[in-house]
Amino acid sequence: HAGRVFNVCVIVAGVSLVFLAIGALTQALLEFELRSFFGRRRMERDIDRLNGHYIICGAGRVGRSAARELARRPVPFVIIENNETKAARYNNEKWLVLIGDATKEPTLRAAHIEQARGLVAATTTDATNLYIILTARALNPKLKIIARASEEDAEKHLVTAGADSVVS
């Protein structure tokens, strides 16, 4: 009889521990998902409130330098990056990061290019920067555009496309 009582206690304790572990895991996953969902929603609301801001396309070395400079002066800006791992680096900085392709009109519209003061095209390739400039200039003709050029030959093409200044 004592063995049966012991086995019942062990079974109840084991089942309770399994359910407790499943509950804790479920809670952790839900909290993570909800935090990321509401964090993304809060970032979208903050981006919707922007006016007279700067848009930085590309979160590489040059884009990060531009973001640091704008953050040092309290100037509002949003970073557009298509690589989620690069964009995740800026969560600690509390910078507004929009994940998407900066060459696409909907992405630039999501960054409110119509109300923007300026744009920095700082992606790694000159062709991508050229395409960003053409798209941005069509959406906001008054926009001040600064572009990064990897090759010296690309500088004249970027200016022809509509860049106000080019950094090589």
XYZ file of N, CA, C and O in Angstrom:
672
model
N 0.822 -1.201 0.000
C 0.000 0.000 0.000
C 0.866 1.264 0.000
O 0.545 2.238 -0.684
N 1.954 1.241 0.771
C 2.838 2.404 0.844
C 3.478 2.687 -0.524
O 3.662 3.841 -0.912
N 3.798 1.629 -1.282
C 4.378 1.797 -2.618
C 3.398 2.440 -3.582
O 3.777 3.261 -4.419
N 2.121 2.074 -3.501
C 1.100 2.669 -4.367
C 0.934 4.159 -4.079
O 0.836 4.978 -4.999
N 0.909 4.502 -2.804
C 0.770 5.912 -2.424
C 1.983 6.697 -2.921
O 1.860 7.807 -3.457
N 3.168 6.120 -2.778
C 4.388 6.775 -3.253
C 4.333 6.975 -4.765
O 4.655 8.056 -5.276
N 3.930 5.944 -5.522
C 3.822 6.042 -6.976
C 2.812 7.095 -7.396
O 3.039 7.841 -8.351
N 1.673 7.166 -6.710
C 0.669 8.184 -7.024
C 1.263 9.573 -6.809
O 1.075 10.480 -7.630
N 1.989 9.750 -5.718
C 2.612 11.059 -5.438
C 3.646 11.407 -6.510
O 3.724 12.547 -6.964
N 4.451 10.433 -6.915
C 5.461 10.679 -7.951
C 4.789 11.027 -9.274
O 5.210 11.946 -9.980
N 3.731 10.321 -9.632
C 3.019 10.595 -10.892
C 2.401 11.990 -10.859
O 2.521 12.762 -11.817
N 1.742 12.337 -9.778
C 1.120 13.663 -9.669
C 2.182 14.751 -9.733
O 2.017 15.768 -10.420
N 3.298 14.548 -9.040
C 4.374 15.541 -9.062
C 4.971 15.660 -10.463
O 5.228 16.769 -10.950
N 5.180 14.555 -11.148
C 5.739 14.572 -12.504
C 4.825 15.265 -13.487
O 5.262 16.107 -14.282
N 3.525 14.927 -13.451
C 2.568 15.564 -14.354
C 2.478 17.063 -14.055
O 2.426 17.896 -14.964
N 2.492 17.416 -12.780
C 2.434 18.837 -12.397
C 3.653 19.582 -12.921
O 3.532 20.697 -13.437
N 4.831 18.995 -12.795
C 6.049 19.640 -13.294
C 6.020 19.803 -14.813
O 6.456 20.823 -15.336
N 5.511 18.811 -15.521
C 5.423 18.905 -16.982
C 4.481 20.046 -17.368
O 4.793 20.870 -18.235
N 3.314 20.113 -16.732
C 2.374 21.191 -17.040
C 2.944 22.556 -16.652
O 2.735 23.546 -17.354
N 3.665 22.616 -15.559
C 4.293 23.869 -15.140
C 5.343 24.304 -16.158
O 5.421 25.484 -16.520
N 6.130 23.378 -16.659
C 7.145 23.691 -17.664
C 6.495 24.155 -18.966
O 6.942 25.130 -19.585
N 5.429 23.473 -19.392
C 4.721 23.872 -20.617
C 4.123 25.270 -20.443
O 4.191 26.109 -21.346
N 3.551 25.540 -19.285
C 2.978 26.859 -19.016
C 4.025 27.954 -19.025
O 3.814 29.034 -19.586
N 5.181 27.697 -18.418
C 6.252 28.694 -18.386
C 6.787 28.962 -19.787
O 7.044 30.110 -20.168
N 6.958 27.907 -20.579
C 7.429 28.073 -21.946
C 6.425 28.849 -22.785
O 6.796 29.743 -23.550
N 5.154 28.517 -22.648
C 4.113 29.229 -23.386
C 4.077 30.699 -22.990
O 3.957 31.582 -23.848
N 4.194 30.985 -21.706
C 4.195 32.366 -21.234
C 5.377 33.137 -21.815
O 5.232 34.278 -22.255
N 6.543 32.521 -21.816
C 7.731 33.191 -22.346
C 7.573 33.490 -23.834
O 7.905 34.592 -24.294
N 7.067 32.535 -24.594
C 6.861 32.757 -26.024
C 5.837 33.847 -26.283
O 6.020 34.702 -27.151
N 4.732 33.814 -25.538
C 3.709 34.839 -25.719
C 4.231 36.224 -25.373
O 3.966 37.190 -26.093
N 4.951 36.334 -24.278
C 5.499 37.631 -23.904
C 6.469 38.138 -24.954
O 6.459 39.321 -25.297
N 7.308 37.259 -25.494
C 8.252 37.665 -26.532
C 7.509 38.134 -27.777
O 7.825 39.188 -28.334
N 6.534 37.365 -28.218
C 5.772 37.739 -29.409
C 4.997 39.030 -29.202
O 4.971 39.893 -30.072
N 4.360 39.164 -28.064
C 3.591 40.378 -27.796
C 4.505 41.592 -27.697
O 4.172 42.666 -28.200
N 5.656 41.427 -27.044
C 6.585 42.543 -26.920
C 7.086 42.978 -28.290
O 7.151 44.166 -28.586
N 7.433 42.030 -29.144
C 7.912 42.402 -30.478
C 6.788 42.996 -31.314
O 6.999 43.951 -32.056
N 5.564 42.471 -31.168
C 4.431 43.004 -31.922
C 4.133 44.435 -31.495
O 4.007 45.335 -32.327
N 4.025 44.663 -30.180
C 3.703 46.002 -29.705
C 4.872 46.956 -29.911
O 4.665 48.152 -30.129
N 6.093 46.462 -29.860
C 7.252 47.298 -30.158
C 7.244 47.753 -31.600
O 7.541 48.908 -31.899
N 6.893 46.846 -32.487
C 6.801 47.193 -33.906
C 5.678 48.187 -34.145
O 5.824 49.144 -34.899
N 4.532 47.979 -33.473
C 3.401 48.911 -33.610
C 3.776 50.298 -33.089
O 3.421 51.305 -33.686
N 4.502 50.345 -31.954
C 4.915 51.628 -31.393
C 5.869 52.333 -32.359
O 5.773 53.546 -32.566
N 6.781 51.555 -32.977
C 7.709 52.151 -33.930
C 6.959 52.687 -35.149
O 7.256 53.782 -35.639
N 5.966 51.960 -35.629
C 5.172 52.431 -36.762
C 4.433 53.719 -36.407
O 4.343 54.631 -37.232
N 3.910 53.803 -35.178
C 3.234 55.039 -34.745
C 4.221 56.198 -34.674
O 3.907 57.317 -35.076
N 5.421 55.938 -34.169
C 6.434 56.992 -34.096
C 6.848 57.454 -35.491
O 7.061 58.651 -35.710
N 6.945 56.531 -36.424
C 7.284 56.898 -37.802
C 6.145 57.702 -38.420
O 6.389 58.661 -39.160
N 4.905 57.349 -38.111
C 3.761 58.096 -38.639
C 3.744 59.544 -38.157
O 3.218 60.415 -38.837
N 4.315 59.811 -36.993
C 4.327 61.170 -36.434
C 5.462 62.034 -36.992
O 5.498 63.240 -36.730
N 6.404 61.432 -37.716
C 7.560 62.183 -38.201
C 7.165 63.242 -39.217
O 6.299 63.026 -40.058
N 7.858 64.377 -39.127
C 7.666 65.459 -40.086
C 8.967 66.263 -40.110
O 9.516 66.582 -39.059
N 9.481 66.562 -41.279
C 10.748 67.271 -41.375
C 11.914 66.415 -40.929
O 12.893 66.908 -40.376
N 11.841 65.143 -41.186
C 12.842 64.183 -40.742
C 13.775 63.809 -41.888
O 13.587 64.239 -43.017
N 14.758 62.999 -41.566
C 15.693 62.475 -42.556
C 15.491 60.971 -42.677
O 15.155 60.308 -41.710
N 15.716 60.473 -43.871
C 15.615 59.042 -44.141
C 17.004 58.548 -44.517
O 17.639 59.097 -45.420
N 17.463 57.521 -43.819
C 18.759 56.921 -44.115
C 18.501 55.550 -44.724
O 17.912 54.684 -44.078
N 18.923 55.367 -45.955
C 18.721 54.101 -46.655
C 20.014 53.298 -46.582
O 21.021 53.673 -47.181
N 19.979 52.231 -45.831
C 21.156 51.394 -45.657
C 21.734 51.580 -44.274
O 22.044 52.704 -43.873
N 21.863 50.483 -43.535
C 22.340 50.556 -42.151
C 23.740 49.989 -42.012
O 24.093 49.417 -40.997
N 24.542 50.175 -43.027
C 25.929 49.715 -42.954
C 26.798 50.728 -42.238
O 26.331 51.530 -41.427
N 28.068 50.723 -42.558
C 29.024 51.615 -41.887
C 28.697 53.083 -42.142
O 28.677 53.897 -41.212
N 28.419 53.443 -43.385
C 28.130 54.840 -43.732
C 26.776 55.264 -43.165
O 26.638 56.359 -42.608
N 25.789 54.402 -43.275
C 24.474 54.718 -42.722
C 24.514 54.876 -41.215
O 23.865 55.758 -40.650
N 25.288 54.037 -40.552
C 25.421 54.129 -39.095
C 26.106 55.433 -38.704
O 25.720 56.079 -37.730
N 27.113 55.860 -39.468
C 27.784 57.138 -39.188
C 26.824 58.306 -39.360
O 26.814 59.231 -38.546
N 26.016 58.254 -40.402
C 25.027 59.319 -40.615
C 23.997 59.328 -39.495
O 23.597 60.392 -39.003
N 23.584 58.146 -39.061
C 22.596 58.060 -37.971
C 23.185 58.596 -36.671
O 22.504 59.312 -35.922
N 24.441 58.290 -36.389
C 25.072 58.809 -35.165
C 25.154 60.325 -35.194
O 24.933 60.990 -34.189
N 25.488 60.864 -36.364
C 25.593 62.320 -36.495
C 24.231 62.989 -36.297
O 24.116 63.999 -35.618
N 23.195 62.409 -36.879
C 21.850 62.973 -36.711
C 21.347 62.795 -35.282
O 20.633 63.649 -34.761
N 21.712 61.693 -34.638
C 21.284 61.463 -33.256
C 22.013 62.399 -32.293
O 21.444 62.790 -31.269
N 23.242 62.751 -32.622
C 24.005 63.662 -31.774
C 23.342 65.032 -31.723
O 23.222 65.639 -30.678
N 22.913 65.502 -32.885
C 22.060 66.682 -32.921
C 20.657 66.108 -32.805
O 20.354 65.155 -33.495
N 19.818 66.627 -32.010
C 18.503 65.964 -31.925
C 17.663 66.213 -33.176
O 16.796 67.086 -33.195
N 17.958 65.469 -34.227
C 17.234 65.574 -35.489
C 16.488 64.254 -35.713
O 17.087 63.185 -35.612
N 15.197 64.308 -36.013
C 14.468 63.054 -36.231
C 14.891 62.370 -37.533
O 15.108 63.026 -38.543
N 15.015 61.053 -37.473
C 15.386 60.292 -38.660
C 14.845 58.879 -38.541
O 14.505 58.414 -37.452
N 14.768 58.228 -39.689
C 14.365 56.822 -39.750
C 15.350 56.104 -40.672
O 15.784 56.660 -41.683
N 15.717 54.900 -40.289
C 16.638 54.089 -41.081
C 15.824 53.036 -41.821
O 14.988 52.367 -41.219
N 16.081 52.892 -43.102
C 15.461 51.826 -43.892
C 16.541 50.793 -44.191
O 17.575 51.114 -44.766
N 16.286 49.569 -43.785
C 17.245 48.481 -43.997
C 16.483 47.230 -44.390
O 15.454 46.927 -43.804
N 16.984 46.509 -45.393
C 16.280 45.295 -45.819
C 16.806 44.035 -45.130
O 16.195 42.992 -45.225
N 17.903 44.131 -44.411
C 18.469 42.999 -43.687
C 18.044 43.088 -42.218
O 18.438 44.017 -41.508
N 17.265 42.119 -41.766
C 16.719 42.175 -40.402
C 17.808 42.075 -39.329
O 17.680 42.667 -38.267
N 18.872 41.335 -39.599
C 19.929 41.211 -38.585
C 20.677 42.527 -38.415
O 21.052 42.885 -37.296
N 20.890 43.257 -39.510
C 21.514 44.579 -39.400
C 20.587 45.540 -38.668
O 21.028 46.344 -37.855
N 19.304 45.452 -38.969
C 18.334 46.350 -38.331
C 18.211 46.061 -36.841
O 17.980 46.973 -36.045
N 18.398 44.818 -36.446
C 18.272 44.449 -35.030
C 19.371 45.073 -34.179
O 19.198 45.248 -32.973
N 20.489 45.440 -34.803
C 21.581 46.082 -34.061
C 21.150 47.403 -33.433
O 21.720 47.837 -32.449
N 20.164 48.050 -34.031
C 19.783 49.391 -33.600
C 18.664 49.398 -32.571
O 18.185 50.460 -32.195
N 18.243 48.226 -32.105
C 17.223 48.175 -31.056
C 17.726 48.805 -29.766
O 16.963 49.445 -29.043
N 19.005 48.635 -29.467
C 19.577 49.219 -28.252
C 19.707 50.730 -28.352
O 19.698 51.427 -27.350
N 19.836 51.243 -29.570
C 20.019 52.674 -29.784
C 18.702 53.447 -29.701
O 18.713 54.661 -29.676
N 17.583 52.748 -29.743
C 16.254 53.373 -29.746
C 16.025 54.225 -30.996
O 15.333 55.220 -30.959
N 16.660 53.829 -32.101
C 16.463 54.526 -33.362
C 15.283 53.901 -34.085
O 15.011 52.707 -33.944
N 14.612 54.689 -34.899
C 13.492 54.179 -35.682
C 14.050 53.442 -36.897
O 14.798 54.016 -37.688
N 13.709 52.191 -37.018
C 14.210 51.359 -38.116
C 13.023 50.741 -38.828
O 12.161 50.119 -38.208
N 12.988 50.912 -40.133
C 11.945 50.340 -40.970
C 12.586 49.249 -41.816
O 13.571 49.505 -42.515
N 12.072 48.046 -41.726
C 12.639 46.944 -42.492
C 11.917 46.871 -43.832
O 10.700 46.721 -43.887
N 12.692 47.023 -44.901
C 12.112 46.989 -46.234
C 13.154 47.387 -47.265
O 14.288 47.746 -46.947
N 12.741 47.346 -48.513
C 13.615 47.681 -49.634
C 13.435 49.153 -49.974
O 12.353 49.582 -50.375
N 14.482 49.949 -49.822
C 14.403 51.389 -50.026
C 14.219 51.766 -51.494
O 13.906 52.914 -51.793
N 14.392 50.818 -52.402
C 14.176 51.125 -53.818
C 12.696 51.061 -54.191
O 12.326 51.495 -55.280
N 11.873 50.574 -53.301
C 10.436 50.426 -53.575
C 9.667 51.637 -53.046
O 9.898 52.105 -51.939
N 8.735 52.123 -53.857
C 7.906 53.264 -53.464
C 7.131 53.039 -52.171
O 7.097 53.929 -51.324
N 6.483 51.878 -51.980
C 5.728 51.701 -50.729
C 6.597 51.810 -49.471
O 6.143 52.329 -48.452
N 7.828 51.368 -49.556
C 8.721 51.469 -48.394
C 9.057 52.927 -48.108
O 9.030 53.365 -46.954
N 9.362 53.687 -49.158
C 9.659 55.106 -48.958
C 8.423 55.870 -48.488
O 8.525 56.779 -47.671
N 7.268 55.478 -48.971
C 6.022 56.125 -48.499
C 5.766 55.763 -47.032
O 5.271 56.589 -46.274
N 6.097 54.542 -46.631
C 5.935 54.145 -45.231
C 6.854 54.961 -44.325
O 6.544 55.183 -43.156
N 7.982 55.426 -44.867
C 8.896 56.292 -44.119
C 8.491 57.757 -44.239
O 9.208 58.633 -43.764
N 7.360 58.018 -44.872
C 6.801 59.366 -45.053
C 7.779 60.287 -45.771
O 8.128 61.364 -45.281
N 8.171 59.861 -46.962
C 9.113 60.643 -47.753
C 8.518 61.987 -48.174
O 9.246 62.954 -48.380
N 7.196 62.058 -48.245
C 6.551 63.310 -48.647
C 6.801 64.418 -47.628
O 6.876 65.594 -47.983
N 6.918 64.066 -46.336
C 7.167 65.053 -45.292
C 8.642 65.143 -44.903
O 9.000 65.919 -44.024
N 9.494 64.365 -45.538
C 10.909 64.316 -45.146
C 11.650 65.560 -45.608
O 11.295 66.196 -46.606
N 12.690 65.887 -44.861
C 13.544 67.023 -45.200
C 14.715 66.574 -46.069
O 15.172 67.310 -46.940
N 15.206 65.355 -45.831
C 16.358 64.888 -46.580
C 16.452 63.371 -46.593
O 15.769 62.683 -45.840
N 17.308 62.876 -47.484
C 17.503 61.439 -47.629
C 18.987 61.169 -47.818
O 19.673 61.911 -48.526
N 19.468 60.123 -47.167
C 20.850 59.683 -47.333
C 20.806 58.300 -47.962
O 20.293 57.359 -47.360
N 21.315 58.183 -49.183
C 21.382 56.897 -49.872
C 22.756 56.302 -49.576
O 23.752 56.687 -50.186
N 22.799 55.374 -48.610
C 24.082 54.859 -48.124
C 24.184 53.354 -48.249
O 24.786 52.702 -47.409
N 23.596 52.791 -49.284
C 23.712 51.349 -49.472
C 25.085 51.034 -50.062
O 25.836 51.930 -50.448
N 25.397 49.765 -50.165
C 26.753 49.369 -50.569
C 26.991 49.468 -52.067
O 28.139 49.581 -52.492
N 25.943 49.437 -52.874
C 26.153 49.471 -54.323
C 25.670 50.786 -54.909
O 24.657 51.343 -54.489
N 26.394 51.249 -55.910
C 26.033 52.502 -56.571
C 24.725 52.377 -57.347
O 23.947 53.327 -57.410
N 24.484 51.206 -57.925
C 23.251 51.003 -58.688
C 22.023 51.107 -57.786
O 21.014 51.721 -58.161
N 22.111 50.544 -56.601
C 20.996 50.634 -55.652
C 20.794 52.074 -55.219
O 19.658 52.560 -55.151
N 21.869 52.776 -54.928
C 21.758 54.188 -54.543
C 21.157 55.023 -55.665
O 20.343 55.911 -55.424
N 21.546 54.725 -56.895
C 20.997 55.428 -58.054
C 19.489 55.214 -58.158
O 18.728 56.159 -58.360
N 19.063 53.991 -57.969
C 17.639 53.674 -58.048
C 16.870 54.335 -56.899
O 15.757 54.820 -57.083
N 17.463 54.371 -55.719
C 16.825 55.037 -54.574
C 16.651 56.524 -54.864
O 15.602 57.112 -54.594
N 17.682 57.141 -55.438
C 17.620 58.569 -55.750
C 16.519 58.854 -56.761
O 15.727 59.788 -56.589
N 16.446 58.057 -57.807
C 15.411 58.261 -58.822
C 14.011 58.126 -58.234
O 13.122 58.940 -58.499
N 13.816 57.110 -57.399
C 12.504 56.890 -56.789
C 12.169 58.005 -55.811
O 11.051 58.534 -55.807
N 13.130 58.394 -54.986
C 12.893 59.440 -53.987
C 12.632 60.789 -54.642
O 11.742 61.539 -54.212
N 13.372 61.110 -55.687
C 13.199 62.391 -56.364
C 11.818 62.475 -57.013
O 11.189 63.530 -57.024
N 11.331 61.345 -57.506
C 9.995 61.340 -58.109
C 8.913 61.535 -57.047
O 7.890 62.171 -57.307
N 9.140 61.021 -55.839
C 8.141 61.131 -54.779
C 8.180 62.478 -54.063
O 7.153 62.940 -53.568
N 9.354 63.099 -53.978
C 9.486 64.382 -53.299
C 10.550 65.211 -54.006
O 11.738 65.101 -53.710
N 10.137 66.065 -54.936
C 11.116 66.843 -55.712
C 11.925 67.840 -54.881
O 13.021 68.224 -55.269
N 11.426 68.259 -53.717
C 12.128 69.255 -52.892
C 13.115 68.617 -51.913
O 13.757 69.322 -51.148
N 13.221 67.323 -51.925
C 14.031 66.577 -50.966
C 15.520 66.832 -51.183
O 15.994 66.842 -52.310
N 16.263 67.062 -50.091
C 17.721 67.161 -50.183
C 18.269 65.739 -50.109
O 18.001 65.021 -49.160
N 19.025 65.346 -51.126
C 19.518 63.972 -51.218
C 21.041 63.963 -51.194
O 21.696 64.645 -51.980
N 21.576 63.168 -50.282
C 23.013 62.937 -50.200
C 23.235 61.464 -50.506
O 22.583 60.607 -49.924
N 24.144 61.176 -51.419
C 24.361 59.798 -51.850
C 25.806 59.378 -51.589
O 26.720 60.195 -51.616
N 25.955 58.102 -51.372
C 27.275 57.498 -51.224
C 27.673 56.894 -52.563
O 26.885 56.195 -53.190
N 28.910 57.142 -52.977
C 29.437 56.557 -54.215
C 30.611 55.660 -53.876
O 31.536 56.072 -53.183
N 30.561 54.439 -54.355
C 31.676 53.517 -54.131
C 32.769 53.726 -55.162
O 33.951 53.577 -54.864
N 32.375 54.070 -56.379
C 33.333 54.298 -57.456
C 33.258 55.752 -57.891
O 32.199 56.372 -57.860
N 34.386 56.292 -58.318
C 34.408 57.703 -58.711
C 33.600 57.958 -59.970
O 33.062 59.040 -60.153
N 33.505 56.972 -60.869
C 32.724 57.144 -62.093
C 31.239 57.297 -61.804
O 30.509 57.900 -62.583
N 30.791 56.754 -60.706
C 29.360 56.787 -60.388
C 28.908 58.151 -59.891
O 27.712 58.446 -59.901
N 29.836 58.999 -59.487
C 29.474 60.295 -58.911
C 28.649 61.142 -59.885
O 27.621 61.701 -59.509
N 29.073 61.219 -61.139
C 28.334 62.041 -62.106
C 26.945 61.456 -62.388
O 25.990 62.194 -62.587
N 26.822 60.143 -62.362
C 25.516 59.520 -62.590
C 24.567 59.798 -61.427
O 23.373 60.026 -61.629
N 25.083 59.762 -60.211
C 24.245 60.035 -59.047
C 23.767 61.486 -59.041
O 22.613 61.769 -58.707
N 24.634 62.412 -59.441
C 24.238 63.824 -59.519
C 23.219 64.016 -60.632
O 22.228 64.737 -60.471
N 23.427 63.354 -61.761
C 22.474 63.440 -62.860
C 21.120 62.878 -62.466
O 20.075 63.405 -62.877
N 21.109 61.851 -61.660
C 19.853 61.236 -61.223
C 19.092 62.118 -60.244
O 17.883 61.957 -60.071
N 19.784 63.058 -59.581
C 19.084 63.953 -58.702
C 19.682 64.129 -57.322
O 19.088 64.789 -56.467
N 20.870 63.604 -57.082
C 21.512 63.784 -55.785
C 22.035 65.215 -55.682
O 22.593 65.746 -56.633
N 21.823 65.832 -54.522
C 22.334 67.185 -54.309
C 23.823 67.165 -54.012
O 24.539 68.099 -54.395
N 24.288 66.156 -53.322
C 25.724 66.006 -53.084
C 26.052 64.526 -52.991
O 25.214 63.719 -52.642
N 27.315 64.218 -53.314
C 27.772 62.841 -53.338
C 29.015 62.723 -52.472
O 29.931 63.543 -52.567
N 29.028 61.721 -51.619
C 30.172 61.440 -50.775
C 30.822 60.177 -51.316
O 30.174 59.147 -51.429
N 32.095 60.288 -51.633
C 32.791 59.137 -52.208
C 33.553 58.423 -51.133
O 34.194 59.036 -50.301
